[in-house]
Coordinates of C-alpha atoms in Angstrom, one line a residue:
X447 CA 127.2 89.2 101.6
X448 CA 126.1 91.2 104.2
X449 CA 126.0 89.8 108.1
X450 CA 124.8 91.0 111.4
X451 CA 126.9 90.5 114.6
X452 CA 124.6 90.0 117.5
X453 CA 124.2 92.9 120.2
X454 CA 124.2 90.3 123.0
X455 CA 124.8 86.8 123.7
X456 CA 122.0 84.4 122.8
X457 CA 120.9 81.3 124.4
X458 CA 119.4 78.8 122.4
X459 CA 115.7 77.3 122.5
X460 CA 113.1 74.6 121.3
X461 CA 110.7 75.7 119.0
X462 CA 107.2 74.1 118.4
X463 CA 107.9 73.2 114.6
X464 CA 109.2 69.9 114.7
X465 CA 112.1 70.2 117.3
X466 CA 114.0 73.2 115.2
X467 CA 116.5 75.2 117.0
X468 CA 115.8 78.9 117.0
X469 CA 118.2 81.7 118.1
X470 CA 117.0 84.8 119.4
X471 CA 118.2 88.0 120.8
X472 CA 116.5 91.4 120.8
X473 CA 117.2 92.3 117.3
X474 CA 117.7 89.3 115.4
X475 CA 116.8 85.4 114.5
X476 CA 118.3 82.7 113.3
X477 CA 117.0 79.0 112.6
X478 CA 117.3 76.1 109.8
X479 CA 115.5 76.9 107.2
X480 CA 115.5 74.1 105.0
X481 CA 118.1 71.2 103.9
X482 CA 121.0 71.8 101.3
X483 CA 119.4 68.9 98.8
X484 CA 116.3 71.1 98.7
X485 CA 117.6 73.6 96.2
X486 CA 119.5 72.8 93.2
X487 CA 121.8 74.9 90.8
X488 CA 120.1 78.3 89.4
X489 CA 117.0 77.4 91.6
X490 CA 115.0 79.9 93.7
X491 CA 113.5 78.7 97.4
X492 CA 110.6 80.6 99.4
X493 CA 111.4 79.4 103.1
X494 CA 109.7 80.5 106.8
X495 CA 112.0 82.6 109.5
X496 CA 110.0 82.8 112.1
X497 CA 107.1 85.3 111.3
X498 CA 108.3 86.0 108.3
X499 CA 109.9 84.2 104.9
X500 CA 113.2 84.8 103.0
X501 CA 114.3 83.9 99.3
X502 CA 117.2 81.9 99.0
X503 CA 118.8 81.4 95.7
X504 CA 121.8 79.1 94.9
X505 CA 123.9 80.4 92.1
X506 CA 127.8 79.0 90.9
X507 CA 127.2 76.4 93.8
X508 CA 126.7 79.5 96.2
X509 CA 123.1 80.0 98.3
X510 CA 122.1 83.5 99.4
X511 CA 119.0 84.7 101.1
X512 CA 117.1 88.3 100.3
X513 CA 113.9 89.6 101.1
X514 CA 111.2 87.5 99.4
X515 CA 109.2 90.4 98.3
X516 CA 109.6 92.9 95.5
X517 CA 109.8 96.4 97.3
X518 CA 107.6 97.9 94.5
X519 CA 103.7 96.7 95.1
X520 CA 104.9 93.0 96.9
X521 CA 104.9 90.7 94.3
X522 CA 106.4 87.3 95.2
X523 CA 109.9 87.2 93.9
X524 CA 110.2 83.4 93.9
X525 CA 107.6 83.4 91.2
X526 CA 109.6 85.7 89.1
X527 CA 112.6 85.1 86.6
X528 CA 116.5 84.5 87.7
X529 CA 118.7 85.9 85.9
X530 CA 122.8 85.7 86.3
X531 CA 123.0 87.1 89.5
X532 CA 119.8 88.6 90.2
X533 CA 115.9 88.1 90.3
X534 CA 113.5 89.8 88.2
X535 CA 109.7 90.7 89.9
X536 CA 107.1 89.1 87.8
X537 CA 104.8 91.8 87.6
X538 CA 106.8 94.6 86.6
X539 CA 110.2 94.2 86.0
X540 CA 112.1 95.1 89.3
X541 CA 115.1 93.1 89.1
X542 CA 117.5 92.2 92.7
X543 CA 121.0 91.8 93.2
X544 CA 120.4 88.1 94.7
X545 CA 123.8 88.4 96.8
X546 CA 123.2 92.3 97.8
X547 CA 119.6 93.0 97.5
X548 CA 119.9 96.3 95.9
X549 CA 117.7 97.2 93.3
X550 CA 119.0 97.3 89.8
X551 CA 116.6 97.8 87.7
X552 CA 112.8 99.5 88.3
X553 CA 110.4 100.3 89.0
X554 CA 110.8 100.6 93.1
X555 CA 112.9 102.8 95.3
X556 CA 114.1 100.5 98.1
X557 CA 116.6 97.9 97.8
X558 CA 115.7 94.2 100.1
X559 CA 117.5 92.8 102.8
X560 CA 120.1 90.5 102.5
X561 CA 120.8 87.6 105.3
X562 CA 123.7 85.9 106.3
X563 CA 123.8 81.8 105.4
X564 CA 125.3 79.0 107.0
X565 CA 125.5 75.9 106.2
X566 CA 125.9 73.0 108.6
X567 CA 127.8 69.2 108.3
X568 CA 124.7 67.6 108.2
X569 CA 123.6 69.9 105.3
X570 CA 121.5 72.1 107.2
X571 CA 120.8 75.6 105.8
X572 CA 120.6 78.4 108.5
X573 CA 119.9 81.8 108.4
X574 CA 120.1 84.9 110.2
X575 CA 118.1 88.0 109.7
X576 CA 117.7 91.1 111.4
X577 CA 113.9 91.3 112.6
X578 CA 113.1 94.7 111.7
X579 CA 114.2 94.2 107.9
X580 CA 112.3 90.5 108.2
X581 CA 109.2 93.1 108.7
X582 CA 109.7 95.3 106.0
X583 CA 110.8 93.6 103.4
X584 CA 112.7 96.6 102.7
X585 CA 116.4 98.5 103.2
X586 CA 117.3 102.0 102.4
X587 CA 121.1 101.8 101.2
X588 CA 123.5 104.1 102.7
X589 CA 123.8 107.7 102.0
X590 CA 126.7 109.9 101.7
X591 CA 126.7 113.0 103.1
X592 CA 127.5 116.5 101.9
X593 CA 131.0 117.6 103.0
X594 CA 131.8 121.3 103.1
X595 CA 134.9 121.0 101.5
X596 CA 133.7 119.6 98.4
X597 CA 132.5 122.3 95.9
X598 CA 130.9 120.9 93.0
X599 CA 127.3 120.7 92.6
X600 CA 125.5 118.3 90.7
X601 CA 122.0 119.4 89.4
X602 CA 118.8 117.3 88.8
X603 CA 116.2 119.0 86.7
X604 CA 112.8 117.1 86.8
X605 CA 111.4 115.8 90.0
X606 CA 109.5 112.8 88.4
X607 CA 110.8 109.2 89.5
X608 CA 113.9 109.5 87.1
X609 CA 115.2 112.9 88.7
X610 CA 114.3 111.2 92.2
X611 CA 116.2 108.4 91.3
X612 CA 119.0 110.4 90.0
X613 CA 119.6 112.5 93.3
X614 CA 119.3 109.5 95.5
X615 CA 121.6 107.4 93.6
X616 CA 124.0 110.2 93.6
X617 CA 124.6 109.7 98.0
X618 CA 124.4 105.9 97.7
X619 CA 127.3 106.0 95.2
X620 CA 129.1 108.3 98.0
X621 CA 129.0 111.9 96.1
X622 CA 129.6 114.4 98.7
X623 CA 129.2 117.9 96.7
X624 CA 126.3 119.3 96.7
X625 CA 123.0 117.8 94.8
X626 CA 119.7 119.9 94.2
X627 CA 116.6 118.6 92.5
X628 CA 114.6 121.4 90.5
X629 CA 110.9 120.4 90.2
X630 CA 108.0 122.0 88.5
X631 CA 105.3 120.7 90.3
X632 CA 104.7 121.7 93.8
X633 CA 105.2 118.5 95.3
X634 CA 107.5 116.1 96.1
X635 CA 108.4 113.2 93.2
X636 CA 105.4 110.4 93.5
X637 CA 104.4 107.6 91.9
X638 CA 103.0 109.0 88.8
X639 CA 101.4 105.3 87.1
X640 CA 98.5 106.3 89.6
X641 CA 97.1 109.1 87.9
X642 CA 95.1 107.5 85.0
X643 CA 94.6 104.2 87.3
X644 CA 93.4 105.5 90.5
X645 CA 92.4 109.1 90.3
X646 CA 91.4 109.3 94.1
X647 CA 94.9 108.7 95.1
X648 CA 96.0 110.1 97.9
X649 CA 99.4 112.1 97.1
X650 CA 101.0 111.7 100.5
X651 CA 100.4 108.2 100.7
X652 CA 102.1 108.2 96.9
X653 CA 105.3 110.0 97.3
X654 CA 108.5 108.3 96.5
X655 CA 109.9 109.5 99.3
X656 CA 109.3 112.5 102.1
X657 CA 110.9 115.8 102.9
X658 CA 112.6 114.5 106.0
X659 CA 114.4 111.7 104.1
X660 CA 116.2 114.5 101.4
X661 CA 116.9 116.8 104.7
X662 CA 118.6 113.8 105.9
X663 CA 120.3 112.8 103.0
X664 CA 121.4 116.2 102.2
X665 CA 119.5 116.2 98.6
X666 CA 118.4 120.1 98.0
X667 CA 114.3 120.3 96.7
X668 CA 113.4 123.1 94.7
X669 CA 109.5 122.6 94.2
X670 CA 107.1 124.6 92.1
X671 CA 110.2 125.9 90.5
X672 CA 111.0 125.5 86.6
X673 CA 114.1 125.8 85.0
X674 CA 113.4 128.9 81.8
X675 CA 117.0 128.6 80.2
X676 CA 120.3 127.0 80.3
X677 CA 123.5 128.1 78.9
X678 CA 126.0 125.1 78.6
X679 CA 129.0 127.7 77.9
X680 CA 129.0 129.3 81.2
X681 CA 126.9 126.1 82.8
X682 CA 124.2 128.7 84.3
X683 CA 120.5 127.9 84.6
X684 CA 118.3 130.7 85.2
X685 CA 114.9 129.8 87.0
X686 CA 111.8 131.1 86.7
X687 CA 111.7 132.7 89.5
X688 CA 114.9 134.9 88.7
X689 CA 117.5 132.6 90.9
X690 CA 120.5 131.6 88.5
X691 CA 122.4 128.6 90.0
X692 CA 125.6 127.0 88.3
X693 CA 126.2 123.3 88.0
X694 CA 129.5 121.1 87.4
X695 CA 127.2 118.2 85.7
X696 CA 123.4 118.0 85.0
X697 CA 120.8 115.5 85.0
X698 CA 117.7 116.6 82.6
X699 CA 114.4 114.4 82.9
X700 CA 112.0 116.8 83.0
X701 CA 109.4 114.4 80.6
X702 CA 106.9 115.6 78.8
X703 CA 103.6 117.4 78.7
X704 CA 100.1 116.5 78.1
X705 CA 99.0 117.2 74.4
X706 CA 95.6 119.1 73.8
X707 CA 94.3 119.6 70.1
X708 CA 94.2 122.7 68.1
X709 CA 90.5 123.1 68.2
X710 CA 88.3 124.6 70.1
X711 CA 86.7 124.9 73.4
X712 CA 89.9 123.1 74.3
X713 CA 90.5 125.4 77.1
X714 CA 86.8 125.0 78.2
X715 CA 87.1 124.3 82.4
X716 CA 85.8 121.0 82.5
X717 CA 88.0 119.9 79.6
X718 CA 91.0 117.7 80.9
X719 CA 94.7 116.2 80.5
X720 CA 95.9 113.2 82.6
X721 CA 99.4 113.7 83.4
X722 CA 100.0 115.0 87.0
X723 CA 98.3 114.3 90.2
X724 CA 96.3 117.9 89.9
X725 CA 95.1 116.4 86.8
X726 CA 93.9 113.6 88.2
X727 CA 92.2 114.9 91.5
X728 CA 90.7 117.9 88.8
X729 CA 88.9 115.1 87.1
X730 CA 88.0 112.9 90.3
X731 CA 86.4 115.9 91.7
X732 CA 83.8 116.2 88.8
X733 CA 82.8 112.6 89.0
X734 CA 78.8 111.9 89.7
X735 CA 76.3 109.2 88.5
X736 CA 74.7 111.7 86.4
X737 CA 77.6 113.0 84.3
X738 CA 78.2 112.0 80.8
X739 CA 82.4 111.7 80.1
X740 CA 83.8 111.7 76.6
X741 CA 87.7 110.8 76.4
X742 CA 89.2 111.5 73.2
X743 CA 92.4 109.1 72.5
X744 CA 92.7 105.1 72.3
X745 CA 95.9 105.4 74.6
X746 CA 96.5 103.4 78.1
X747 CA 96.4 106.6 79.4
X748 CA 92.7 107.0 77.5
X749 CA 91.9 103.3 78.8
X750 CA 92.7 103.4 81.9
X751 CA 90.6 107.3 82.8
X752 CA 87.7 105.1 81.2
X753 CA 88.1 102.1 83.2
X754 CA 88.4 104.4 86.4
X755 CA 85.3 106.5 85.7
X756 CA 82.8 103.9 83.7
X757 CA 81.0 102.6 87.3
X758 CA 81.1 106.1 88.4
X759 CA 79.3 107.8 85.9
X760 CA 76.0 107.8 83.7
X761 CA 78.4 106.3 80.6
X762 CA 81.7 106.7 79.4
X763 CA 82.6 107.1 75.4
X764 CA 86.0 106.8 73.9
X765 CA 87.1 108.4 70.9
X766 CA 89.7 106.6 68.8
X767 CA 90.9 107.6 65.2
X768 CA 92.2 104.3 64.4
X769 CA 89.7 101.0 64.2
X770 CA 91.3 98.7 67.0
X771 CA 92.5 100.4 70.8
X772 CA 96.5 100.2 71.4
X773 CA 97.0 98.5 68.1
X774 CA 100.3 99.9 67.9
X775 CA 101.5 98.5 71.0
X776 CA 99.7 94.9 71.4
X777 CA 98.8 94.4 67.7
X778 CA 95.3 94.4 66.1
X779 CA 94.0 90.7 67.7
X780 CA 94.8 91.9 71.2
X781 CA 93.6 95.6 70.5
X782 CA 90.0 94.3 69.5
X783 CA 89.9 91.7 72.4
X784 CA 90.8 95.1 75.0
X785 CA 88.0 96.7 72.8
X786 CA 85.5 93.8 73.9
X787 CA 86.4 93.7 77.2
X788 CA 85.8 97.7 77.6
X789 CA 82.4 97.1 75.5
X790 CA 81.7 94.3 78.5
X791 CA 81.8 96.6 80.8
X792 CA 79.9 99.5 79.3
X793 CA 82.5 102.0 78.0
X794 CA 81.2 102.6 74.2
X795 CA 83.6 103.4 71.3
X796 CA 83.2 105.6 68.4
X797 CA 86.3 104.7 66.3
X798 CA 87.8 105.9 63.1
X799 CA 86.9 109.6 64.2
X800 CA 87.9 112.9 66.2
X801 CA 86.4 115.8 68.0
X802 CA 86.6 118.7 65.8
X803 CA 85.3 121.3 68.3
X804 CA 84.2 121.1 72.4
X805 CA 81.0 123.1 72.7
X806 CA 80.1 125.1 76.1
X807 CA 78.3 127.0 78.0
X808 CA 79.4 129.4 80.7
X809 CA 83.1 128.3 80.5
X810 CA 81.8 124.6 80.9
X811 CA 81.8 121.5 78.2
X812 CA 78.2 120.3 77.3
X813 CA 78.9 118.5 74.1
X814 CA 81.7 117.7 71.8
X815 CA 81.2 117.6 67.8
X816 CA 82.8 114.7 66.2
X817 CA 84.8 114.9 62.9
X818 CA 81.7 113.4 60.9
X819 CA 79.3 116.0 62.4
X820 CA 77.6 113.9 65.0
X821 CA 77.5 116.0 68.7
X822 CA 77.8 114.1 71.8
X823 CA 76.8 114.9 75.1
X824 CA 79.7 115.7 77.8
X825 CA 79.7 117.1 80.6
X826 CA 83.4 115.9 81.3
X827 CA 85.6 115.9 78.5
X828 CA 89.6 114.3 78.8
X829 CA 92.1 114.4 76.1
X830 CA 94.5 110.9 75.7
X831 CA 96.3 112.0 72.9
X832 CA 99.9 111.9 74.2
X833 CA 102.2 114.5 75.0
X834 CA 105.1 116.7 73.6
X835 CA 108.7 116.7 75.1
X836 CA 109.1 119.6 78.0
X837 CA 112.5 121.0 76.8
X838 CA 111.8 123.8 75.1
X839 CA 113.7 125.7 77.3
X840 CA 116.9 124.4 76.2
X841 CA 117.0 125.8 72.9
X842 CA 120.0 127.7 72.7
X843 CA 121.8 126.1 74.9
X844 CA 124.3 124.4 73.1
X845 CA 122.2 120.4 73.5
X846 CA 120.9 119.2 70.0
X847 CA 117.4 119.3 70.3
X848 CA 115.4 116.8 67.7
X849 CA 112.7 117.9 66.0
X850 CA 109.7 116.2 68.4
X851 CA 112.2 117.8 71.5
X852 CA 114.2 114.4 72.1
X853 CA 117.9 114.8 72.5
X854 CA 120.4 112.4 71.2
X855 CA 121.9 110.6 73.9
X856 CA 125.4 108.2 73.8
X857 CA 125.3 104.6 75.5
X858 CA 126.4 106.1 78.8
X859 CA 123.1 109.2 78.8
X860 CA 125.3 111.8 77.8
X861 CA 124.5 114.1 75.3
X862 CA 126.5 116.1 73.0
X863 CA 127.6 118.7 75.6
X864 CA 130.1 117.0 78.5
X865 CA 129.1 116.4 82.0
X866 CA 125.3 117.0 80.9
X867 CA 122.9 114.0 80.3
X868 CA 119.2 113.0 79.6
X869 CA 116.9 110.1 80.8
X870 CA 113.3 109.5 80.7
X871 CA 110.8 110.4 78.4
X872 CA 112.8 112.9 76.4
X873 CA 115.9 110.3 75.6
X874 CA 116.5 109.4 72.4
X875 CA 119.0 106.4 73.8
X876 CA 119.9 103.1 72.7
X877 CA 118.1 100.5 73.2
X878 CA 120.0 97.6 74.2
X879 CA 118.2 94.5 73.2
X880 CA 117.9 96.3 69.6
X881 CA 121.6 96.1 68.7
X882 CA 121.8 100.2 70.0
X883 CA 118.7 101.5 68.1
X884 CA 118.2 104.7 69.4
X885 CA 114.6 105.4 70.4
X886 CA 112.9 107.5 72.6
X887 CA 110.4 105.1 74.9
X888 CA 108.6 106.9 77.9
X889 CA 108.3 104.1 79.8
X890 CA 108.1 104.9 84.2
X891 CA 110.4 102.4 84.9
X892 CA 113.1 102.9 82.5
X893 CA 112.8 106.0 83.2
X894 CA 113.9 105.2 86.7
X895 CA 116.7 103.2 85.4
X896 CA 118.3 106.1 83.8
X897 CA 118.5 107.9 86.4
X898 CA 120.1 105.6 88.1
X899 CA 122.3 104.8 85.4
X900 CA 123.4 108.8 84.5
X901 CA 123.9 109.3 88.5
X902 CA 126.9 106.6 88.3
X903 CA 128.4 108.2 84.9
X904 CA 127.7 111.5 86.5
X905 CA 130.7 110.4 89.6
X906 CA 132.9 107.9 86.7
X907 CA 131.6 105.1 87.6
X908 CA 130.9 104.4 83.5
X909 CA 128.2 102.0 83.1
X910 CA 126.4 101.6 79.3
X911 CA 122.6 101.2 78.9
X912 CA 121.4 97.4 79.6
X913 CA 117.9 97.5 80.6
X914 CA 114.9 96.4 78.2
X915 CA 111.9 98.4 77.8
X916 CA 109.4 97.1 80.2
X917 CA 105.8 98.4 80.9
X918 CA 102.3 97.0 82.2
X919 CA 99.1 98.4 82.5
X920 CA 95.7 97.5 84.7
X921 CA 92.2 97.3 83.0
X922 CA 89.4 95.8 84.9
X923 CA 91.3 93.7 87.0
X924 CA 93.2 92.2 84.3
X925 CA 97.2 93.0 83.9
X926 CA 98.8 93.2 80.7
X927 CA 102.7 93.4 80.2
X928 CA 105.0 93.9 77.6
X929 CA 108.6 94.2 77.1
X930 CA 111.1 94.7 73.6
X931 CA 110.4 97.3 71.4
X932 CA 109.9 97.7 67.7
X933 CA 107.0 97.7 65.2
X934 CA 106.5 94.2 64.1
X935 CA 105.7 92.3 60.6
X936 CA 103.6 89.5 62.4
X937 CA 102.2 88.7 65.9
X938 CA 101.4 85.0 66.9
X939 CA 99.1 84.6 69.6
X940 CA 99.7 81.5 71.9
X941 CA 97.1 81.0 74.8
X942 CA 93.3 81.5 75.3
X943 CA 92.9 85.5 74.0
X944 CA 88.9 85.1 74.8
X945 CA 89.7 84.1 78.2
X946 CA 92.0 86.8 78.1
X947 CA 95.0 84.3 79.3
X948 CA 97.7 84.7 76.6
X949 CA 101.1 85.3 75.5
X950 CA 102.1 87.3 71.9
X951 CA 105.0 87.1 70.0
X952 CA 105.7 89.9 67.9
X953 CA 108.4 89.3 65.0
X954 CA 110.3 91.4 63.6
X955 CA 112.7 91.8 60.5
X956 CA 114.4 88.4 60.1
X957 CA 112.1 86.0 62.0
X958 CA 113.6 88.2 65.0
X959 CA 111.1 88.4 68.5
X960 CA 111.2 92.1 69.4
X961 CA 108.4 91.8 71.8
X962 CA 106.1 90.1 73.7
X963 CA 102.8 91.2 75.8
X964 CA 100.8 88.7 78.0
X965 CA 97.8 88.4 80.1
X966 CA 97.3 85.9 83.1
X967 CA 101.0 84.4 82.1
X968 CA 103.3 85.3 84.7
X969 CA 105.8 85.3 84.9
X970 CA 107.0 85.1 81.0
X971 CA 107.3 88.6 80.2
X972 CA 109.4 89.1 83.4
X973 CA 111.7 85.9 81.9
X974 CA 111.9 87.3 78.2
X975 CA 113.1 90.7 80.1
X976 CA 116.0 89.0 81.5
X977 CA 116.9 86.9 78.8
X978 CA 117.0 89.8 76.3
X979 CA 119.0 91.5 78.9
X980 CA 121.8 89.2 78.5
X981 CA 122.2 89.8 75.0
X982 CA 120.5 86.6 74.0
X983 CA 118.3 87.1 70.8
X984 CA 114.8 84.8 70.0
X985 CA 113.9 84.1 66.7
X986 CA 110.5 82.6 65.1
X987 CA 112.0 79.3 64.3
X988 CA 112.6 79.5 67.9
X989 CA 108.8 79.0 69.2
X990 CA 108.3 75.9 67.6
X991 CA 107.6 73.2 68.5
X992 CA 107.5 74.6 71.8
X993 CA 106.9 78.6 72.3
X994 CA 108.3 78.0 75.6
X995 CA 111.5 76.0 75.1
X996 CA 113.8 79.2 75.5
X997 CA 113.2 79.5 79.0
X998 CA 115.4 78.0 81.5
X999 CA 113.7 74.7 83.6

């Protein structure tokens, strides 16, 4: 466990809490936090240090103290699931080394602070923390630097939140050649879940991390820059721009792009996609009280641009061609109950239909024709449909392309050509609480996860795929998460699904529980995560007479 040494000696006081001793220097404090009875075996502990509160956890009869915060979006990680040796958020999955603090799985960039412990004769607990990392909540791990003598380079292409993850894990784990990250977009990697969600984000204020922290780190950016071919022979990328640059080992996680239907007026001006932040500030832009918006798709993505623009505009109708919204990823019950609570709240549905043509007028969208005939007015039209694979431009070079544009990945990210590997959307990896099914999940932060994972079998440090597929999404003020994968025979619904407070079970072949999505039932999905991720399986029989009984008291 990490301690801090004190930068001068420190003189102990009374504080006004009861008569506790408190020790305090410039940079650091120390004081009992609690009693060693307080906190049992495999128990989690919120406690006060001064202004600010630390988690200690006891684990194998050993306590430890971290930040008590999840260094995503601040979630309260004594609320959340302990696993063996770490702590899972319960809002989306970020899981903590509980000893360390590092982050090891996503989504999130920073690791937490860890503090030293003490305990005393009388059973006192006492702990020190540095002040400034008390404030944060937050610590940046070490970075290696870039030494001149080593020649290898080690090249990231896609500068989404797995290629960012990729690059930085690359210094933490002490790799000193050189590391470049080739990007497409003009900006630097950001948090990309706020596109469809909040469409007035502001980018700066959304950026994983700046341009000074790369400079410093010594992690080479390449924006607006896209990578046109790659021979694996002579391991050469040629970039669009003319610049050929050779690698020793490659990460590719370059995602995927927005899909827009055959049909037309799809390239009419005020006809959208939702997939980068100029999508997402194009479609803001247009926003008025008078404008009529048509979204065609049934997707989150869909969802969530309706959600955003329904109080903004004059109405908001979404096209699905199935009967029920997100069927296919919450089941038919849960799908109609999202459907209500969209219809609550003014977005209309036409379902069971399409748009067979966009129909303008001076380059602009003013209605949309529906397969059945019917023509809707629109003076904003966005497409949900999903997206295609961006990895066209490695045909030919020597990877095995699938035929949606996934690539077959081993349980350590590499593909079929040594030293390269995938992660993110274009992935077809195993999936680790499927018994190795390979799959190909575009999930943000598994996504994040393999980079991570590729950057430590990219330097040797050989580490196989763990992490369970874990994604949430907001509508109206109301969170939904699942985590598993797999398309299920039957779904039980536990819980209050009017009141929109819930937990589903989907079950799979055998009685087996592949999956389960909640609402207002934190922090079960987070404690399913982790107890898939220790290889432990659930079965139907399971959930009765208690749906619950699996998790840990």
């Amino acid at each position: 466990m990490m301690s801090y040494l004190a930068s001068k000696v420190t003189s102990a006081t009374s504080s006004s809490n009861g008569g506790v001793e408190e020790t305090h220097d410039d940079d650091f404090i120390e004081a009992v936090v609690c009693q060693e009875s307080e906190i049992g075996e495999n128990q989690m502990k919120q406690v006060e240090l001064g202004e600010g509160k630390v988690l200690l956890v006891r684990q194998n009869g050993k306590l430890s103290a971290i930040g008590n915060k999840c260094s995503h979006y601040g979630a309260m990680l004594v609320t959340g699931a302990l696993g063996e040796g770490r702590v899972r958020c319960p809002w989306h999955g970020a899981c903590f080394n509980v000893e360390t603090g590092d982050i090891e799985d996503f989504p999130g960039m920073d690791s937490l602070p860890c503090y030293r412990v003490t305990v005393g004769e009388a059973g006192e607990v006492k702990v020190r923390a540095k002040r400034t990392e008390l404030a944060t909540n937050k610590r940046a791990r070490v970075m290696a630097k870039r030494a001149s003598q080593d020649e290898r380079t080690y090249i990231v292409i896609g500068g989404g939140p797995s290629g960012a993850t990729c690059a930085e894990t690359l210094r933490q784990e002490g790799f000193t050649g050189r590391v470049v990250m080739i990007n497409k977009e003009p900006c630097l990697p950001y948090d990309r879940v706020k596109v469809s969600k909040t469409m007035d984000m502001n980018l700066e204020k959304c950026l994983l991390r700046t341009q000074q922290f790369y400079d410093d780190n010594d992690i080479e950016v390449m924006l607006g820059t896209a990578v046109t071919k790659m021979d694996g022979t002579t391991r050469e990328l040629t970039l669009d721009n003319g610049y050929k640059i050779r690698y020793d080992k490659a990460y590719i996680a370059t995602g995927s792009n927005p899909r827009r239907p055959p049909i037309e007026g799809a390239d009419l001006g005020n006809v959208c996609v939702l997939r980068t932040a100029a999508d997402a500030k194009q479609v803001n832009e247009q926003l008025a009280p008078e404008k009529r918006v048509v979204i065609l798709g049934t997707s989150f993505i869909g969802l969530e641009a309706a959600a955003y623009c329904v109080n903004k505009v004059a109405n908001v109708k979404v096209i699905g061609r199935g009967a029920v919204p997100l069927k296919e990823s919450f089941g038919d019950a849960v799908g109609k109950r999202v459907m209500e609570l969209f219809e609550e709240k003014g977005v209309e549905f036409v379902m069971n239909s399409g748009i067979r043509r966009c129909i303008g007028t001076d380059g602009m969208v003013k209605k949309v024709e529906l397969t059945d005939g019917t023509l809707l007015d629109a003076d904003i039209c966005i497409f949900g449909i999903g997206s295609t694979l961006y990895t066209e431009f490695l045909q030919g070079s020597g990877i095995g392309l699938n035929r949606n544009g996934s690539i077959n990945t081993d349980q350590y990210l590499e593909t079929n050509l040594e030293g390269v590997y995938v992660g993110g959307d274009i992935a077809n990896a195993p999936v680790h609480s499927n018994d190795g099914q390979q799959a190909t999940i575009g999930h943000y932060p598994l996504a994040q996860y393999h980079g991570r994972l590729a950057a430590l079998n990219m330097i040797g440090k050989a580490t196989p795929l763990k992490a369970v597929p874990f994604f949430w999404t907001v509508l109206f003020g109301k969170s939904f998460r699942y985590c598993g994968y797999g398309q299920p025979d039957e779904v039980i619904v536990e819980g209050d699904l009017a009141a929109l407070k819930f937990v589903a079970f989907y079950i799979g072949k055998g009685g087996r529980v592949i999956g389960m999505s909640s609402c207002q039932r934190d922090p079960v999905i987070a404690q399913f995560a982790e107890y898939s991720s220790q290889g432990k399986v659930l079965h139907k029989e399971d959930l009765t007479p208690n749906p619950f009984g699996w998790i840990p008291a």
